[in-house]
């Protein structure tokens, strides 16, 4: 972002912050400073944490190639000539990891040509910066080029908060939100509650930034951050590099947090300078007081945050989380005992480092330091070792500085600068389909099916240095900090703690930039979509609500336990159809566990009684009969990704209502945007009342109003009925979306 724009923001801050202090009658946290200085209309805006709906003006929008297709298709429906805020598109998710960077890239470019052509031509036309395939993963490229202290951005990807490492409030949202912000509308979000994390002590030895967030995942759980901003501060924060801070904020998505961010400090300034933004570093230094919490807040955080957690970094042990959920946490030192108790396979089949979460220079250096110790001792990695650099800049720098050659010497493979094995785009040949096996990575998510598409793969997440050390033991029972492994001479070998500078002493190497600026005259550019495409399909508006209550709808699916967006709309090979609503809908609920049968992905046709069909097949049959349906779900429904396909496919195939115990933030908004009614049980135990053969009515819809409960009646097969109370969080405006059939319809 141009320093000019940042300068204008900083200049506007003092007056706005003063007004906010007067109005709130108190000092401000950093999160509040950013929110108030981006208010669309500060005076009209109501401020009430957990209650008010904020209307904000964002500084920037970022899209990636998997969710960005829908975002752009929706933006195009708004009929604007140009985007109204600086925006970029990043081609990273669609690259399959198979045989190493060069070949994988070539394959991706030919396989995805149509989609890349679409994204490229649309970017060119509408004034959007385009980052080509191979340039890097969205969050890493944003951190290197666009994130800045005190800014506000949204991105069509749940790990957008990565930019919090540079003190930016960066929030993951659905594509529709991005489309609207690009079209010039204010962006809306629930005024978040605030969690303050006060860091004392100092990171040292084996402990790294990753351990702060994996520890917090265990403490706060995957729903602990829902509708909350997590703000980090305190003397310990200075011991964490800017990229380490990025790792922590990135993985705050696993807590369901709206976003996470750190106060501006010298480590951020150093990173800005190292990434060619000395002007922005100087600007931030001059405005430091506005880019940190007020002194009163630092002195007495409990008064200003809804919740405060203290972590003494000097006492923090390395952590590891998994399998299957990022909040299944424990110190590495306690893993072996748990592995034995649970009977998990101890042999590690693959070790992976990098991804958008952990591919900084520092991460790579520390991992290489571990690898070098092993090489010197004559040890060989016992598992395949895959490295995913986050960007071309990192790739070129680790190549120049000999880090890559160390990874190659231990038998590692450097993959393309892309998501690859983090999003089910990893074509493995070393294990049979459905073979239970263990892998260890430095990524952020470990839901079933997440890496290689197989739900039988048990994925553990930890820091890159721990992953690297474990690769030499090949066993989950090895504790790199306290344990030893046999060296080639038979003597016990012990690693010493990793070391590595945070920034390259010689500066970052320049890669092939991979950036393309938009056309000066977008009018002359034509957006490329073939009418015969199986990858892209122009969107048809969803029908308006017909004004009638929903009566006696069958239940397509009642999900049991974790229902992430990876369960509702799996990625991996399905990424292929992210721009084609009809085709991608064939994946709907493939991972969802059917509460009536315990089986994943399949259910009973409520009309014909036929069994063994996928939920999509059943939904398509119902749709053909003109019958709509509902979904019943469990806790934290829609956790994980921002992909709005998890809302669009159900909408497209006939879902009217989703009733759950609780929602994850982005998914709840996505449902609202697409015109589905998201409800929660007033009494979570009501979840147990729903049986396969029930029919469900939702009534009083004409009187739907903010804060007013909705009546839901369950019709039992024997003719009995039960009426329960459900809640919703729709605002007046969002009720308008429901009535119009979607937010987009309401806009037009
Ligand atoms: C993810 O990490 O789950 C993804 C893939 O990056 C998603 C976006 C997507 O589904 O395309 C996310 O985090 O939002
Ligand atoms: Fe890509 Fe994985 Fe990061 Fe998502 S979490 S952006 S899939 S690297």
XYZ file of C-alpha atoms and ligand atoms in Angstrom:
770
model
C 0.000 0.000 0.000
C 1.309 3.382 -0.858
C 2.874 5.212 2.081
C 0.672 8.181 1.126
C -2.512 6.313 2.030
C -1.005 5.149 5.316
C 0.098 8.674 6.114
C -3.430 9.969 5.611
C -4.788 7.296 7.935
C -2.231 8.133 10.638
C -2.966 11.831 10.313
C -6.644 11.192 10.856
C -6.085 9.019 13.914
C -5.345 11.477 16.768
C -8.618 13.392 16.384
C -10.684 10.224 15.957
C -9.073 8.535 18.925
C -9.649 11.589 21.089
C -13.318 11.580 20.147
C -13.560 7.902 21.000
C -11.853 8.389 24.373
C -14.303 11.138 25.178
C -17.299 9.129 24.083
C -16.272 5.894 25.859
C -14.951 7.851 28.805
C -11.765 5.811 28.991
C -8.499 4.818 27.382
C -8.408 2.560 24.292
C -6.927 -0.780 23.365
C -5.186 -1.100 19.990
C -8.071 -3.104 18.514
C -10.459 -0.305 19.490
C -8.166 2.309 18.003
C -8.208 0.537 14.673
C -11.951 -0.021 14.731
C -12.846 3.570 15.608
C -10.439 5.036 13.102
C -12.087 2.943 10.374
C -15.699 3.631 11.367
C -17.854 4.553 8.397
C -19.598 7.157 10.538
C -18.192 7.335 14.051
C -20.939 9.545 15.467
C -23.834 7.487 14.172
C -22.149 4.214 15.011
C -23.362 2.392 18.106
C -20.509 0.792 20.074
C -21.333 -2.160 22.260
C -19.114 -5.208 22.403
C -20.862 -8.412 21.468
C -24.007 -6.492 20.455
C -23.551 -3.653 17.996
C -23.049 -4.184 14.304
C -20.054 -2.131 13.169
C -19.932 -0.490 9.752
C -16.305 -0.055 8.787
C -14.218 1.160 5.866
C -11.430 -1.242 5.066
C -8.037 -0.199 3.688
C -7.591 -3.281 1.568
C -9.125 -6.520 0.257
C -7.209 -9.717 -0.508
C -8.517 -12.674 -2.501
C -7.037 -16.046 -3.276
C -7.746 -18.229 -6.266
C -10.077 -20.731 -4.574
C -12.505 -18.395 -2.814
C -11.697 -15.413 -5.040
C -13.539 -16.894 -7.997
C -16.899 -16.619 -6.208
C -15.923 -13.256 -4.741
C -15.222 -11.872 -8.212
C -18.297 -13.481 -9.754
C -20.362 -11.766 -7.057
C -18.515 -8.473 -7.430
C -19.247 -8.600 -11.161
C -22.952 -8.838 -10.417
C -22.746 -5.428 -8.712
C -22.020 -3.844 -12.115
C -19.121 -1.597 -11.023
C -16.330 -0.496 -13.347
C -13.518 -0.616 -10.815
C -12.879 -1.765 -7.275
C -13.194 1.027 -4.728
C -10.446 -0.175 -2.375
C -6.951 -1.468 -3.136
C -7.346 -5.184 -3.792
C -5.198 -8.116 -4.846
C -5.697 -11.675 -6.081
C -3.212 -14.421 -5.168
C -2.908 -17.714 -7.048
C -1.860 -20.216 -4.415
C -4.523 -22.794 -3.535
C -4.892 -24.568 -6.846
C -1.344 -25.877 -7.167
C -1.074 -29.598 -6.473
C 1.994 -30.887 -4.657
C 3.198 -34.001 -6.365
C 6.747 -34.083 -7.622
C 8.464 -30.856 -6.625
C 8.199 -27.169 -7.399
C 9.040 -26.946 -11.108
C 6.902 -29.823 -12.365
C 4.038 -29.043 -10.004
C 3.955 -25.465 -11.264
C 3.923 -26.490 -14.895
C 1.118 -28.939 -14.239
C -0.885 -26.366 -12.294
C -0.593 -23.735 -14.972
C -1.901 -26.040 -17.640
C -4.595 -27.667 -15.443
C -5.924 -24.387 -14.140
C -5.406 -22.228 -17.186
C -9.074 -21.366 -17.494
C -9.362 -20.244 -13.889
C -6.134 -18.279 -13.969
C -7.239 -16.601 -17.200
C -10.495 -15.614 -15.558
C -8.833 -14.261 -12.409
C -6.188 -12.499 -14.459
C -8.591 -10.861 -16.893
C -11.029 -9.852 -14.143
C -8.171 -8.387 -12.094
C -6.928 -6.453 -15.086
C -10.343 -5.112 -15.879
C -11.466 -4.085 -12.419
C -8.249 -2.559 -11.108
C -7.018 -5.441 -8.965
C -3.356 -6.374 -8.481
C -2.693 -9.915 -9.696
C -0.131 -12.258 -8.136
C 0.621 -15.112 -10.493
C 0.817 -18.768 -9.518
C 4.155 -19.401 -7.855
C 4.446 -15.878 -6.417
C 3.457 -17.163 -3.006
C 0.703 -17.834 -0.513
C -1.710 -14.964 0.021
C -0.892 -14.290 3.689
C 2.858 -14.373 3.246
C 2.714 -12.093 0.202
C 0.385 -9.709 2.045
C 2.749 -9.615 5.025
C 5.709 -8.901 2.760
C 4.009 -6.221 0.715
C 0.794 -4.780 2.066
C 0.235 -5.267 5.794
C 0.954 -2.204 7.940
C 0.460 -1.226 11.576
C -2.941 0.239 12.368
C -4.577 -0.821 9.095
C -7.828 -2.700 8.581
C -8.234 -5.281 5.860
C -10.503 -8.157 4.962
C -9.568 -11.240 2.987
C -11.526 -14.141 1.546
C -9.540 -16.583 3.597
C -9.763 -17.417 7.277
C -6.037 -16.951 7.904
C -6.063 -13.317 6.793
C -5.269 -12.363 10.459
C -1.656 -13.305 9.663
C -1.156 -9.575 8.986
C -1.684 -8.973 12.727
C 2.019 -9.753 12.965
C 2.533 -6.232 11.638
C -0.143 -4.736 13.876
C -2.920 -4.729 11.298
C -6.483 -5.801 12.045
C -6.940 -8.295 9.225
C -10.112 -10.295 9.153
C -11.148 -13.416 7.257
C -14.555 -13.212 5.584
C -16.616 -14.846 2.844
C -16.281 -13.824 -0.776
C -19.549 -11.890 -0.717
C -18.184 -9.565 1.973
C -15.126 -8.933 -0.189
C -17.222 -8.375 -3.288
C -19.291 -5.756 -1.458
C -16.313 -3.939 0.036
C -14.702 -3.877 -3.412
C -17.936 -2.450 -4.769
C -17.637 0.426 -2.314
C -19.995 -0.580 0.482
C -19.082 -0.297 4.135
C -18.142 -3.645 5.605
C -20.093 -4.954 8.592
C -19.019 -7.049 11.541
C -20.293 -7.716 15.046
C -18.515 -5.399 17.500
C -16.091 -7.953 18.913
C -15.353 -8.669 22.534
C -11.691 -8.349 23.414
C -9.308 -10.909 24.820
C -6.022 -9.472 26.036
C -2.995 -11.748 26.078
C -0.274 -10.323 28.278
C 3.114 -11.789 27.514
C 5.912 -11.685 30.036
C 9.326 -13.360 30.057
C 11.170 -14.215 26.887
C 11.066 -16.882 24.207
C 14.245 -18.916 24.217
C 15.706 -22.302 23.386
C 13.226 -24.637 21.756
C 10.190 -22.496 22.442
C 8.927 -20.476 19.537
C 6.006 -18.330 18.490
C 4.145 -21.441 17.356
C 4.077 -22.708 20.930
C 2.253 -19.623 22.133
C -0.615 -20.262 19.773
C -0.723 -24.046 20.074
C -0.742 -23.592 23.856
C -3.590 -21.075 23.537
C -5.550 -23.418 21.265
C -5.530 -25.944 24.086
C -6.494 -23.314 26.628
C -9.236 -21.465 24.768
C -10.488 -24.230 22.398
C -11.623 -23.903 18.796
C -14.612 -21.770 19.758
C -12.953 -19.696 22.454
C -12.270 -16.776 20.151
C -15.628 -16.570 18.375
C -16.619 -12.943 17.805
C -13.584 -11.773 19.754
C -10.394 -9.958 18.850
C -7.274 -11.274 20.513
C -4.809 -8.511 21.324
C -1.245 -9.367 22.380
C 0.940 -7.030 24.394
C 3.315 -6.899 27.314
C 7.076 -7.015 27.728
C 7.343 -10.524 26.282
C 6.011 -9.412 22.906
C 9.320 -7.781 22.022
C 11.025 -11.178 22.132
C 8.947 -12.341 19.173
C 9.874 -11.441 15.597
C 7.268 -9.831 13.349
C 6.913 -13.054 11.383
C 6.597 -15.021 14.625
C 3.824 -12.654 15.602
C 2.318 -13.390 12.186
C 2.311 -17.116 12.967
C 0.435 -16.485 16.202
C -2.155 -14.229 14.580
C -2.525 -16.561 11.599
C -3.403 -19.504 13.776
C -5.737 -17.418 15.905
C -8.197 -18.478 13.196
C -8.119 -21.874 14.881
C -9.634 -20.239 17.957
C -12.411 -18.864 15.785
C -11.250 -15.323 16.601
C -12.444 -12.396 14.498
C -8.793 -11.458 14.318
C -5.592 -11.279 16.371
C -3.025 -8.519 16.488
C 0.106 -7.236 18.204
C 1.061 -3.729 19.254
C 3.552 -1.978 16.978
C 7.181 -2.440 18.059
C 10.767 -2.337 16.800
C 10.611 -5.900 15.485
C 7.814 -4.823 13.159
C 9.786 -1.782 12.062
C 12.768 -4.023 11.303
C 10.597 -6.304 9.176
C 9.093 -3.371 7.281
C 12.614 -2.133 6.517
C 13.816 -5.572 5.447
C 10.901 -5.799 3.033
C 11.670 -2.480 1.346
C 9.246 -0.330 3.295
C 11.558 1.953 5.257
C 9.156 4.844 4.614
C 6.303 2.958 6.274
C 8.522 1.947 9.181
C 9.448 5.582 9.786
C 5.813 6.654 9.539
C 4.783 4.035 12.081
C 7.604 5.021 14.406
C 6.465 8.642 14.299
C 2.918 7.552 15.124
C 3.830 4.848 17.611
C 1.465 6.047 20.350
C -1.562 5.430 18.114
C -0.400 1.977 17.084
C -0.235 0.471 20.568
C -2.741 0.311 23.414
C -3.017 3.363 25.669
C -0.711 3.329 28.742
C -3.715 2.973 31.077
C -4.647 -0.246 29.265
C -1.161 -1.673 29.634
C -1.141 -0.773 33.306
C -4.458 -2.421 34.122
C -5.598 -4.651 31.254
C -8.383 -6.362 33.220
C -10.268 -3.093 33.215
C -10.295 -2.855 29.432
C -10.472 -6.405 28.094
C -13.356 -8.827 28.552
C -10.844 -11.512 29.400
C -7.106 -11.465 30.093
C -4.670 -14.364 29.793
C -1.092 -14.099 31.076
C 1.646 -16.208 29.532
C 5.163 -16.281 30.874
C 7.209 -17.072 27.789
C 10.220 -18.076 29.852
C 8.210 -21.012 31.170
C 6.467 -21.997 27.952
C 7.310 -25.494 26.730
C 7.152 -26.517 23.067
C 3.670 -27.792 22.259
C 2.140 -30.111 19.710
C -1.547 -30.396 18.788
C -3.604 -33.073 17.117
C -4.819 -35.309 15.725
C -7.940 -34.015 13.961
C -8.373 -30.806 15.934
C -6.012 -27.921 16.632
C -7.158 -27.645 20.236
C -6.034 -31.116 21.199
C -2.872 -29.719 22.751
C -0.132 -30.819 25.103
C 3.562 -30.075 25.660
C 5.772 -32.165 23.376
C 7.230 -33.767 26.502
C 3.874 -35.365 27.273
C 3.067 -36.651 23.818
C 4.737 -40.046 24.074
C 2.611 -41.118 27.026
C -0.575 -40.040 25.270
C 0.389 -41.785 22.038
C 0.797 -45.046 23.973
C -2.443 -44.609 25.829
C -4.443 -43.805 22.669
C -2.748 -46.408 20.520
C -1.979 -43.911 17.741
C 0.545 -45.068 15.157
C 3.912 -43.840 16.424
C 5.735 -44.005 13.092
C 5.745 -40.629 11.363
C 5.103 -41.116 7.645
C 5.866 -37.575 6.526
C 7.197 -34.343 7.960
C 6.199 -31.034 6.432
C 7.290 -27.492 7.160
C 6.351 -24.113 5.743
C 2.864 -22.987 4.572
C 1.310 -19.582 5.177
C 1.671 -20.115 8.919
C 5.351 -20.860 9.333
C 7.553 -20.057 6.397
C 9.516 -17.080 7.545
C 13.245 -16.792 7.103
C 13.572 -17.373 10.847
C 11.499 -20.575 10.672
C 13.602 -21.904 7.828
C 16.854 -20.944 9.541
C 15.910 -22.649 12.791
C 14.745 -25.780 10.994
C 17.978 -25.801 8.983
C 19.974 -25.434 12.204
C 18.393 -28.645 13.489
C 18.953 -30.377 10.156
C 22.617 -29.336 10.142
C 23.197 -30.847 13.577
C 21.757 -34.115 12.349
C 23.785 -34.033 9.142
C 26.991 -33.469 11.115
C 26.143 -36.447 13.286
C 25.649 -38.536 10.166
C 21.897 -38.953 10.679
C 19.388 -39.270 7.870
C 15.777 -38.146 7.932
C 13.584 -41.182 8.533
C 10.572 -39.661 6.797
C 9.972 -37.710 3.609
C 10.591 -34.056 4.397
C 8.522 -31.535 2.444
C 9.129 -27.816 2.507
C 6.518 -25.316 1.320
C 8.005 -21.820 1.103
C 5.398 -19.108 1.619
C 6.615 -16.857 -1.147
C 9.030 -16.479 -4.007
C 11.026 -14.049 -1.889
C 11.510 -16.652 0.834
C 12.260 -19.328 -1.747
C 14.980 -17.284 -3.461
C 16.468 -16.221 -0.153
C 16.705 -19.712 1.320
C 18.164 -20.875 -1.954
C 20.805 -18.144 -1.959
C 21.691 -18.648 1.702
C 22.241 -22.387 1.404
C 19.226 -23.342 3.531
C 17.579 -25.176 0.696
C 20.661 -27.222 0.052
C 20.636 -28.328 3.706
C 17.039 -29.485 3.310
C 17.988 -31.282 0.125
C 20.908 -32.983 1.846
C 18.561 -34.508 4.388
C 16.478 -35.818 1.504
C 13.896 -33.041 1.569
C 11.757 -31.852 -1.331
C 11.048 -28.190 -1.843
C 7.521 -27.740 -3.163
C 6.011 -24.811 -5.027
C 5.300 -21.565 -3.132
C 1.675 -22.539 -2.617
C -0.822 -24.199 -0.270
C -0.342 -27.723 -1.651
C -0.306 -30.284 1.163
C -2.024 -27.900 3.565
C -5.280 -28.030 1.634
C -5.638 -31.585 0.475
C -3.643 -30.888 -2.685
C -0.977 -33.426 -1.773
C -0.816 -36.420 -4.023
C 0.787 -39.104 -1.899
C 1.801 -42.516 -3.065
C 3.415 -43.747 0.138
C 0.290 -44.880 2.005
C -2.771 -46.763 0.820
C -6.109 -44.943 0.751
C -7.691 -45.076 4.187
C -4.526 -46.395 5.802
C -4.287 -44.989 9.301
C -1.009 -43.095 9.494
C 0.674 -40.218 11.268
C 2.135 -37.039 9.823
C 3.669 -33.994 11.510
C 3.624 -30.487 10.091
C 4.071 -26.848 10.992
C 0.736 -25.933 9.387
C -2.304 -24.511 11.169
C -5.171 -26.907 10.557
C -5.477 -30.652 10.989
C -9.095 -31.558 10.357
C -9.662 -35.017 8.897
C -8.894 -35.169 5.182
C -7.093 -31.879 5.298
C -3.694 -32.797 3.846
C -3.888 -35.767 1.501
C -7.672 -36.041 1.292
C -7.699 -39.068 3.595
C -9.601 -38.835 6.873
C -7.451 -41.708 8.141
C -4.344 -39.555 8.177
C -3.657 -38.266 11.682
C -2.080 -34.886 11.494
C -0.123 -33.227 14.306
C 0.933 -29.589 14.283
C 3.971 -28.078 15.940
C 6.842 -25.682 15.232
C 9.046 -26.209 12.158
C 12.066 -26.933 14.346
C 10.247 -29.672 16.279
C 8.920 -31.126 13.014
C 12.458 -31.227 11.636
C 13.917 -32.894 14.710
C 11.117 -35.472 14.759
C 11.843 -36.319 11.137
C 15.173 -37.769 12.261
C 13.567 -39.964 14.901
C 10.636 -40.905 12.675
C 8.587 -41.416 15.789
C 5.938 -39.464 17.657
C 7.420 -40.754 20.872
C 10.586 -38.737 20.450
C 10.842 -35.590 22.517
C 13.492 -33.461 20.779
C 14.010 -31.305 23.853
C 14.726 -34.001 26.420
C 15.190 -37.177 24.421
C 17.984 -38.751 22.412
C 18.103 -40.860 19.266
C 20.757 -43.409 18.344
C 23.496 -41.951 16.128
C 25.181 -43.978 13.354
C 27.918 -44.947 15.823
C 25.290 -46.310 18.202
C 25.875 -43.533 20.703
C 22.928 -41.452 21.862
C 22.560 -38.219 19.929
C 20.903 -35.179 21.449
C 19.890 -32.035 19.564
C 20.806 -28.662 20.955
C 18.193 -25.895 20.865
C 17.608 -24.316 17.445
C 19.081 -20.961 16.541
C 18.519 -18.709 13.581
C 18.412 -15.030 12.760
C 15.007 -13.580 12.070
C 15.977 -11.618 8.983
C 18.562 -12.396 6.312
C 21.810 -10.552 7.018
C 22.207 -9.835 3.285
C 18.621 -8.756 2.857
C 15.976 -10.704 0.998
C 16.873 -11.998 -2.441
C 14.742 -10.680 -5.232
C 12.679 -13.346 -6.843
C 10.693 -13.320 -9.998
C 8.170 -10.875 -8.701
C 5.067 -12.437 -10.172
C 2.995 -9.302 -9.776
C 0.934 -7.783 -12.537
C -0.673 -4.381 -12.205
C -4.195 -3.835 -13.584
C -4.804 -2.246 -16.979
C -4.879 1.533 -17.210
C -8.117 1.289 -19.167
C -10.158 -1.633 -17.841
C -13.022 -0.976 -20.255
C -11.063 -2.571 -23.040
C -10.417 -5.790 -21.141
C -12.837 -8.634 -21.536
C -13.376 -11.103 -18.696
C -12.795 -14.623 -19.928
C -15.362 -17.285 -19.082
C -16.206 -19.992 -21.575
C -19.912 -20.846 -21.619
C -18.922 -24.518 -21.770
C -16.573 -24.323 -18.835
C -16.732 -26.976 -16.162
C -14.606 -24.826 -13.898
C -16.531 -21.565 -13.990
C -20.204 -20.784 -14.092
C -21.804 -17.355 -13.996
C -24.071 -17.076 -10.983
C -27.830 -17.050 -11.244
C -29.458 -15.015 -8.476
C -31.126 -17.183 -5.803
C -34.933 -16.875 -5.669
C -36.512 -14.398 -3.278
C -38.266 -15.594 -0.132
C -41.911 -16.221 -1.093
C -43.227 -14.716 2.120
C -44.483 -18.025 3.479
C -43.453 -19.915 6.591
C -41.430 -23.087 6.181
C -43.732 -25.982 6.897
C -42.858 -29.601 7.503
C -39.424 -29.590 5.918
C -37.501 -32.853 5.972
C -34.066 -33.016 7.585
C -31.418 -33.616 4.939
C -28.698 -34.061 7.522
C -28.253 -33.905 11.254
C -24.503 -33.663 11.809
C -22.767 -35.062 14.827
C -19.671 -33.591 16.417
C -17.183 -31.466 14.561
C -18.691 -30.058 11.380
C -16.040 -27.814 9.873
C -16.291 -26.279 6.439
C -13.934 -29.095 5.397
C -16.739 -31.491 6.398
C -19.436 -29.448 4.634
C -17.524 -28.566 1.468
C -14.235 -30.492 1.296
C -11.284 -28.998 -0.569
C -8.502 -31.141 -2.127
C -9.632 -32.420 -5.508
C -12.848 -30.384 -5.202
C -10.901 -27.136 -5.392
C -11.161 -27.689 -9.093
C -14.801 -26.644 -9.049
C -14.671 -23.627 -6.776
C -15.918 -21.414 -9.603
C -18.728 -23.751 -10.629
C -21.536 -23.908 -8.150
C -23.401 -26.821 -9.682
C -20.361 -29.040 -9.968
C -18.882 -28.295 -6.588
C -22.201 -28.999 -4.920
C -21.547 -32.698 -5.523
C -19.202 -32.520 -2.527
C -21.849 -31.196 -0.131
C -21.575 -32.712 3.370
C -19.250 -35.468 2.146
C -17.296 -35.261 5.407
C -20.228 -34.612 7.737
C -20.988 -37.388 10.193
C -24.651 -38.381 10.019
C -25.948 -38.295 13.599
C -28.576 -40.939 12.784
C -26.168 -43.525 11.406
C -22.641 -42.499 12.387
C -21.648 -42.728 8.738
C -19.926 -39.797 6.978
C -21.328 -38.231 3.834
C -24.443 -40.359 3.346
C -28.028 -40.349 4.510
C -31.553 -41.543 3.932
C -33.869 -40.007 1.373
C -36.703 -38.679 3.565
C -39.277 -39.159 0.811
C -38.372 -42.505 -0.713
C -36.563 -44.026 2.260
C -33.719 -45.011 -0.025
C -30.387 -45.445 1.784
C -26.719 -45.358 0.807
C -26.925 -42.124 -1.193
C -24.719 -39.083 -0.728
C -26.350 -36.011 0.753
C -26.003 -34.296 -2.609
C -27.832 -37.081 -4.410
C -30.638 -36.875 -1.877
C -30.759 -33.086 -2.025
C -30.868 -33.116 -5.825
C -33.765 -35.576 -5.695
C -35.628 -33.357 -3.219
C -34.920 -30.296 -5.330
C -36.332 -32.033 -8.398
C -39.496 -32.723 -6.399
C -39.650 -29.076 -5.315
C -39.021 -29.941 -1.671
C -36.808 -27.749 0.512
C -34.965 -29.085 3.559
C -33.168 -28.163 6.725
C -29.885 -28.975 8.447
C -29.419 -29.724 12.143
C -25.894 -29.235 13.482
C -23.742 -29.455 16.562
C -21.286 -27.056 18.280
C -19.158 -24.486 16.421
C -20.809 -25.487 13.158
C -18.888 -24.223 10.096
C -15.571 -23.894 11.903
C -12.465 -23.335 9.797
C -12.367 -21.984 6.313
C -14.081 -18.897 4.940
C -15.259 -20.782 1.836
C -18.810 -19.650 1.140
C -19.390 -22.777 -0.920
C -20.303 -24.338 2.420
C -23.293 -21.982 2.398
C -23.890 -21.657 -1.348
C -24.145 -25.375 -2.105
C -26.812 -25.994 0.552
C -28.641 -22.869 -0.645
C -28.416 -23.967 -4.258
C -29.709 -27.459 -3.501
C -32.629 -26.334 -1.358
C -31.620 -25.642 2.272
C -33.828 -23.093 3.959
C -32.721 -23.247 7.576
C -29.669 -24.436 9.511
C -30.280 -24.988 13.244
C -27.222 -25.687 15.388
C -25.923 -25.513 18.941
C -23.494 -22.759 17.931
C -21.895 -21.269 14.807
C -18.414 -20.201 13.795
C -18.441 -16.502 12.857
C -17.534 -16.520 9.168
C -19.846 -19.372 8.312
C -22.814 -17.845 10.110
C -22.349 -14.672 8.070
C -21.937 -16.675 4.872
C -25.285 -18.404 5.511
C -26.971 -15.054 6.073
C -25.431 -13.612 2.925
C -26.722 -16.476 0.823
C -30.265 -16.221 2.185
C -30.309 -19.235 4.517
C -31.791 -18.748 7.983
C -29.147 -19.584 10.612
C -30.735 -20.460 13.973
C -29.346 -21.693 17.283
C -31.206 -23.726 19.898
C -32.220 -21.615 22.899
C -31.700 -24.846 24.809
C -28.830 -26.830 23.239
C -30.391 -30.057 24.520
C -33.132 -29.643 21.930
C -30.575 -30.938 19.448
C -31.360 -34.414 20.806
C -35.059 -34.156 19.930
C -34.553 -34.404 16.165
C -35.066 -37.811 14.572
C -34.574 -38.959 11.009
C -38.251 -39.138 10.108
C -39.214 -35.782 11.666
C -40.522 -32.848 9.699
C -39.725 -29.353 10.870
C -41.687 -26.118 10.603
C -40.308 -22.648 11.166
C -43.105 -20.182 11.663
C -43.803 -16.502 12.223
C -41.257 -15.543 9.600
C -43.188 -12.517 8.407
C -42.565 -11.051 11.859
C -38.881 -11.966 11.939
C -37.169 -9.202 13.915
C -33.736 -8.585 15.446
C -33.376 -10.288 18.811
C -36.782 -11.974 18.611
C -36.751 -15.762 19.053
C -38.199 -17.984 16.340
C -40.623 -20.823 16.906
C -39.665 -24.199 15.514
C -42.058 -27.129 15.541
C -40.952 -30.727 15.230
C -43.551 -33.020 13.703
C -43.019 -36.594 14.816
C -43.870 -39.581 12.640
C -46.655 -40.572 15.045
C -48.353 -37.221 14.580
C -47.162 -35.665 17.850
C -45.529 -32.250 17.734
C -42.998 -30.490 19.913
C -42.400 -26.765 19.736
C -39.021 -25.347 20.689
C -37.476 -21.895 20.807
C -34.588 -20.936 18.550
C -32.502 -17.777 18.415
C -30.906 -15.804 15.611
C -28.506 -12.881 15.302
C -29.951 -11.251 12.183
C -30.010 -7.465 12.110
C -32.732 -5.502 10.346
C -30.552 -5.278 7.261
C -29.717 -8.980 7.326
C -33.404 -9.837 7.545
C -33.599 -7.868 4.303
C -31.033 -10.260 2.792
C -33.125 -13.229 3.867
C -36.235 -11.751 2.310
C -34.457 -10.782 -0.908
C -33.043 -14.292 -1.219
C -29.436 -13.193 -0.681
C -27.392 -10.153 0.290
C -26.520 -9.689 -3.341
C -30.173 -9.609 -4.383
C -30.818 -7.029 -1.668
C -28.015 -4.895 -3.046
C -29.340 -4.794 -6.581
C -7.975 -23.089 4.514
O -6.905 -22.932 5.089
O -8.892 -23.817 4.928
C -8.216 -22.355 3.225
C -8.226 -23.333 2.133
O -7.165 -21.444 3.010
C -9.549 -21.619 3.353
C -9.965 -20.930 2.132
C -10.597 -21.837 1.118
O -11.334 -22.755 1.498
O -10.373 -21.595 -0.049
C -9.581 -20.613 4.489
O -8.783 -20.677 5.382
O -10.479 -19.756 4.509
Fe -3.123 -22.056 2.149
Fe -3.039 -23.683 4.182
Fe -2.592 -21.155 4.531
Fe -5.072 -21.948 3.975
S -3.904 -22.434 5.793
S -3.977 -20.211 3.064
S -4.610 -23.645 2.615
S -1.323 -22.555 3.344
